[in-house]
Short mmCIF file of C-alpha atoms in Angstrom, two decimals:
data_model
loop_
_atom_site.label_atom_id
_atom_site.label_comp_id
_atom_site.label_asym_id
_atom_site.label_seq_id
_atom_site.Cartn_x
_atom_site.Cartn_y
_atom_site.Cartn_z
CA MET A 97 201.67 25.05 -44.59
CA LYS A 98 203.66 23.22 -41.94
CA VAL A 99 203.07 22.71 -38.23
CA ARG A 100 206.03 25.01 -37.50
CA ASP A 101 204.12 27.86 -39.17
CA VAL A 102 201.16 27.72 -36.75
CA MET A 103 202.51 26.21 -33.51
CA THR A 104 203.10 28.10 -30.27
CA THR A 105 206.76 28.04 -29.27
CA ASN A 106 206.33 29.38 -25.73
CA VAL A 107 205.07 26.14 -24.17
CA PHE A 108 203.94 25.83 -20.55
CA THR A 109 204.99 22.47 -19.11
CA VAL A 110 204.88 20.67 -15.77
CA ALA A 111 207.05 18.04 -14.11
CA PRO A 112 205.70 14.51 -13.53
CA ASP A 113 205.87 14.84 -9.73
CA MET A 114 203.99 18.16 -9.56
CA PRO A 115 200.90 17.90 -7.31
CA LEU A 116 197.67 17.82 -9.29
CA LYS A 117 196.24 20.76 -7.35
CA GLU A 118 199.20 22.90 -8.40
CA VAL A 119 198.84 21.76 -12.03
CA ALA A 120 195.18 22.84 -12.04
CA THR A 121 196.12 26.21 -10.54
CA ARG A 122 198.75 26.81 -13.23
CA MET A 123 196.37 25.87 -16.03
CA LEU A 124 193.92 28.50 -14.76
CA GLU A 125 196.69 31.09 -14.42
CA TYR A 126 197.98 30.42 -17.93
CA GLY A 127 194.48 30.27 -19.43
CA ILE A 128 195.10 26.92 -21.13
CA SER A 129 193.19 23.63 -21.19
CA GLY A 130 196.12 21.24 -21.40
CA LEU A 131 199.91 21.04 -21.32
CA PRO A 132 202.78 18.57 -21.81
CA VAL A 133 204.38 16.75 -18.90
CA VAL A 134 208.19 16.65 -19.30
CA ASP A 135 210.94 14.91 -17.35
CA ASP A 136 214.30 16.33 -16.23
CA GLU A 137 215.72 15.83 -19.75
CA GLN A 138 212.80 17.71 -21.30
CA ASN A 139 211.36 14.56 -22.86
CA VAL A 140 207.58 14.59 -23.27
CA VAL A 141 206.27 11.74 -21.10
CA GLY A 142 202.59 12.58 -21.27
CA VAL A 143 199.92 15.23 -21.75
CA LEU A 144 197.62 16.54 -19.03
CA SER A 145 194.28 18.09 -19.96
CA GLU A 146 191.24 19.51 -18.19
CA THR A 147 189.52 16.18 -18.82
CA ASP A 148 192.20 14.34 -16.85
CA ILE A 149 191.71 16.69 -13.91
CA LEU A 150 187.91 16.53 -14.08
CA TYR A 151 188.10 12.84 -13.21
CA LYS A 152 188.90 14.04 -9.67
CA GLU A 153 185.39 15.52 -9.52
CA THR A 154 183.79 12.12 -10.18
CA THR A 155 183.48 8.85 -8.28
CA ALA A 156 183.56 5.27 -9.45
CA PRO A 157 180.03 3.82 -9.76
CA LYS A 158 179.16 0.82 -7.66
CA ARG A 159 178.94 -2.39 -9.70
CA ASP A 160 176.96 -5.40 -8.48
CA GLY A 161 179.02 -8.38 -9.48
CA LEU A 162 181.06 -9.48 -12.47
CA VAL A 163 178.20 -9.35 -15.01
CA ASP A 164 177.40 -5.73 -14.18
CA TRP A 165 181.09 -4.85 -14.47
CA LEU A 166 181.40 -6.61 -17.85
CA VAL A 167 178.27 -4.92 -19.24
CA HIS A 168 179.69 -1.50 -18.40
CA TYR A 169 183.31 -2.33 -19.18
CA GLY A 170 185.08 0.71 -20.59
CA GLU A 171 182.45 3.18 -19.34
CA ASP A 172 183.78 3.71 -15.81
CA PRO A 173 186.43 6.36 -15.07
CA PRO A 174 189.98 4.94 -14.93
CA ALA A 175 190.83 4.05 -11.35
CA ALA A 176 194.34 5.47 -11.71
CA LYS A 177 192.97 8.90 -12.67
CA LEU A 178 190.38 8.86 -9.89
CA ASN A 179 193.13 8.24 -7.34
CA ALA A 180 195.75 10.48 -8.98
CA ARG A 181 197.67 12.95 -6.83
CA THR A 182 200.40 14.03 -9.26
CA ALA A 183 200.73 14.96 -12.91
CA ARG A 184 202.32 11.58 -13.69
CA GLN A 185 199.39 9.67 -12.22
CA ALA A 186 196.73 11.75 -13.99
CA MET A 187 198.36 12.37 -17.38
CA THR A 188 197.52 10.57 -20.61
CA THR A 189 200.45 8.51 -21.83
CA PRO A 190 202.14 7.80 -24.15
CA ALA A 191 201.96 11.32 -25.51
CA VAL A 192 200.86 11.69 -29.13
CA THR A 193 203.31 14.12 -30.74
CA ILE A 194 204.11 15.54 -34.16
CA THR A 195 207.19 17.03 -35.82
CA PRO A 196 207.36 20.66 -36.99
CA ARG A 197 207.88 19.56 -40.61
CA ARG A 198 204.56 17.74 -40.88
CA SER A 199 201.72 19.53 -42.66
CA VAL A 200 198.83 21.27 -40.95
CA ALA A 201 196.54 18.76 -42.67
CA ASP A 202 198.47 15.90 -41.04
CA ALA A 203 198.04 17.53 -37.64
CA ALA A 204 194.29 17.95 -38.17
CA GLU A 205 193.88 14.34 -39.28
CA LEU A 206 195.86 13.08 -36.28
CA MET A 207 193.84 15.13 -33.80
CA LEU A 208 190.56 13.86 -35.25
CA GLU A 209 191.76 10.27 -35.43
CA VAL A 210 192.97 10.15 -31.82
CA GLY A 211 190.32 12.51 -30.45
CA ILE A 212 192.64 15.06 -28.86
CA ASP A 213 192.78 18.86 -28.81
CA ARG A 214 196.54 19.49 -28.84
CA LEU A 215 199.81 18.00 -30.04
CA PRO A 216 203.23 18.60 -28.51
CA VAL A 217 205.66 19.40 -31.33
CA VAL A 218 208.90 17.45 -30.98
CA ASP A 219 212.07 17.78 -33.06
CA ALA A 220 214.95 15.32 -32.51
CA GLY A 221 213.45 14.38 -29.15
CA GLU A 222 213.20 18.01 -27.98
CA LEU A 223 209.95 19.81 -27.25
CA VAL A 224 209.88 22.85 -29.56
CA GLY A 225 206.22 23.88 -29.46
CA ILE A 226 202.59 22.88 -29.22
CA VAL A 227 199.79 23.03 -31.78
CA THR A 228 196.11 23.13 -30.84
CA ARG A 229 192.82 22.86 -32.69
CA ALA A 230 192.46 26.63 -32.33
CA ASP A 231 195.76 27.07 -34.20
CA LEU A 232 194.44 24.93 -37.06
CA VAL A 233 191.14 26.82 -37.19
CA ARG A 234 193.13 30.07 -37.32
CA ALA A 235 195.08 28.71 -40.31
CA PHE A 236 191.80 27.90 -42.06
CA THR A 237 190.78 31.58 -42.00
CA ARG A 238 193.61 32.65 -44.32
CA GLY A 239 192.75 34.88 -47.26
CA ASP A 240 192.31 33.79 -50.87
CA GLU A 241 195.58 35.35 -52.04
CA GLU A 242 197.57 33.37 -49.48
CA VAL A 243 195.78 30.15 -50.44
CA GLU A 244 196.53 30.75 -54.12
CA ARG A 245 200.17 31.50 -53.34
CA GLU A 246 200.59 28.26 -51.40
CA ILE A 247 199.04 26.16 -54.17
CA LYS A 248 201.41 27.74 -56.69
CA GLU A 249 204.60 27.70 -54.65
CA ASP A 250 204.23 24.75 -52.27
CA VAL A 251 202.02 22.36 -54.25
CA LEU A 252 202.92 22.91 -57.90
CA LEU A 253 206.51 24.13 -57.65
CA ALA A 254 207.98 22.64 -54.45
CA THR A 255 206.01 19.37 -54.17
CA LEU A 256 205.19 18.39 -57.77
CA TRP A 257 208.07 20.23 -59.49
CA MET A 258 205.70 21.76 -62.03
CA ASN A 259 205.72 25.13 -63.70
CA PRO A 260 202.98 27.08 -61.85
CA ALA A 261 202.10 28.76 -65.14
CA ASP A 262 200.79 25.41 -66.43
CA VAL A 263 197.78 25.57 -64.10
CA ARG A 264 195.47 28.55 -63.77
CA ILE A 265 194.26 29.00 -60.20
CA HIS A 266 191.27 31.04 -59.09
CA VAL A 267 190.29 31.30 -55.43
CA LYS A 268 187.12 32.93 -54.13
CA ASP A 269 186.11 32.57 -50.46
CA GLY A 270 188.17 29.38 -50.24
CA TYR A 271 186.56 27.87 -53.35
CA VAL A 272 189.41 26.87 -55.66
CA THR A 273 189.16 26.34 -59.42
CA LEU A 274 192.06 24.65 -61.23
CA GLU A 275 192.34 24.85 -65.03
CA GLY A 276 195.05 23.70 -67.40
CA HIS A 277 196.46 20.84 -69.48
CA VAL A 278 198.71 18.40 -67.63
CA GLU A 279 200.77 15.36 -68.50
CA ASP A 280 198.35 12.61 -67.43
CA GLU A 281 195.54 11.69 -65.08
CA GLY A 282 197.96 10.79 -62.29
CA VAL A 283 199.40 14.29 -62.24
CA ALA A 284 195.90 15.78 -62.22
CA GLU A 285 194.94 13.64 -59.24
CA GLN A 286 198.10 14.64 -57.37
CA ILE A 287 197.37 18.33 -57.91
CA LEU A 288 193.83 17.83 -56.63
CA HIS A 289 194.99 15.81 -53.61
CA PHE A 290 197.58 18.33 -52.43
CA ALA A 291 195.42 21.39 -53.18
CA GLN A 292 192.64 19.99 -51.00
CA ARG A 293 195.08 19.77 -48.08
CA VAL A 294 196.02 23.46 -48.19
CA PRO A 295 194.66 25.28 -45.08
CA GLY A 296 191.90 27.69 -46.04
CA VAL A 297 190.60 25.61 -48.95
CA VAL A 298 186.85 24.97 -48.70
CA LEU A 299 186.37 23.09 -51.98
CA VAL A 300 188.38 22.37 -55.13
CA GLU A 301 186.79 22.25 -58.56
CA PRO A 302 189.26 20.60 -60.96
CA ARG A 303 188.94 21.46 -64.65
CA LEU A 304 192.21 19.85 -65.66
CA THR A 305 192.71 18.02 -68.93
CA TRP A 306 195.32 15.56 -70.20
CA PRO A 307 195.95 13.52 -73.38
CA ASP A 308 193.68 10.50 -73.74
CA ALA A 309 195.22 8.04 -76.23
CA PRO A 310 192.45 5.36 -76.07
CA ALA A 311 189.92 7.87 -77.43
CA PRO A 312 191.23 8.90 -80.86
CA ARG A 313 188.67 11.61 -81.45
CA ALA A 314 189.07 13.20 -78.01
CA ALA A 315 191.89 15.67 -77.58
CA GLY A 316 191.72 15.36 -73.85
CA LYS A 317 189.75 14.26 -70.85
CA THR A 318 188.45 16.35 -67.99
CA LEU A 319 188.84 15.46 -64.32
CA ALA A 320 185.64 16.52 -62.59
#
């Protein structure tokens, strides 16, 4: 499953020079917790979230001297955000973006790595959508039949160029069992790797076998 399959295409945006008070009002009206900041050419220059606006509700703590400042370095609110009056001054930049052709798993990993809740989706420099953690959670709730179909069509056939009939797939409540005889251990590991990245998969139990030349009496070896 790709980002384009789960993203929202109707994206609310704001201009860099929009007053922060107006940005906050729009976020409440739209019922969203963050939105991209775009320039006149529709380039994403930053992302503004509720967290960025909440800095306006705080004050910088008083530090007694250089030692106190060094001890608490990195803990204090950014001065620029405390004094921000416009979207440009309060936004987080550079914006972390993703393309619509990346996988949902890639989006999830990026969000967790950077610690963000949303990703503007950009294609050839143009903003085409936005994907949020809620979108990814929604993808995770897919049914077993859809999970099985994606493993067959997207993993085995489209990605690994394998005959889907070579691997028997059983899915129950997101628990996937893979059975079959494949070319070698590398292929088995690839199947396992890509199957684990399919949205809706809770756990994969591989029961795949492949020829094992070093063991003359063994017809195959099981990946488990």
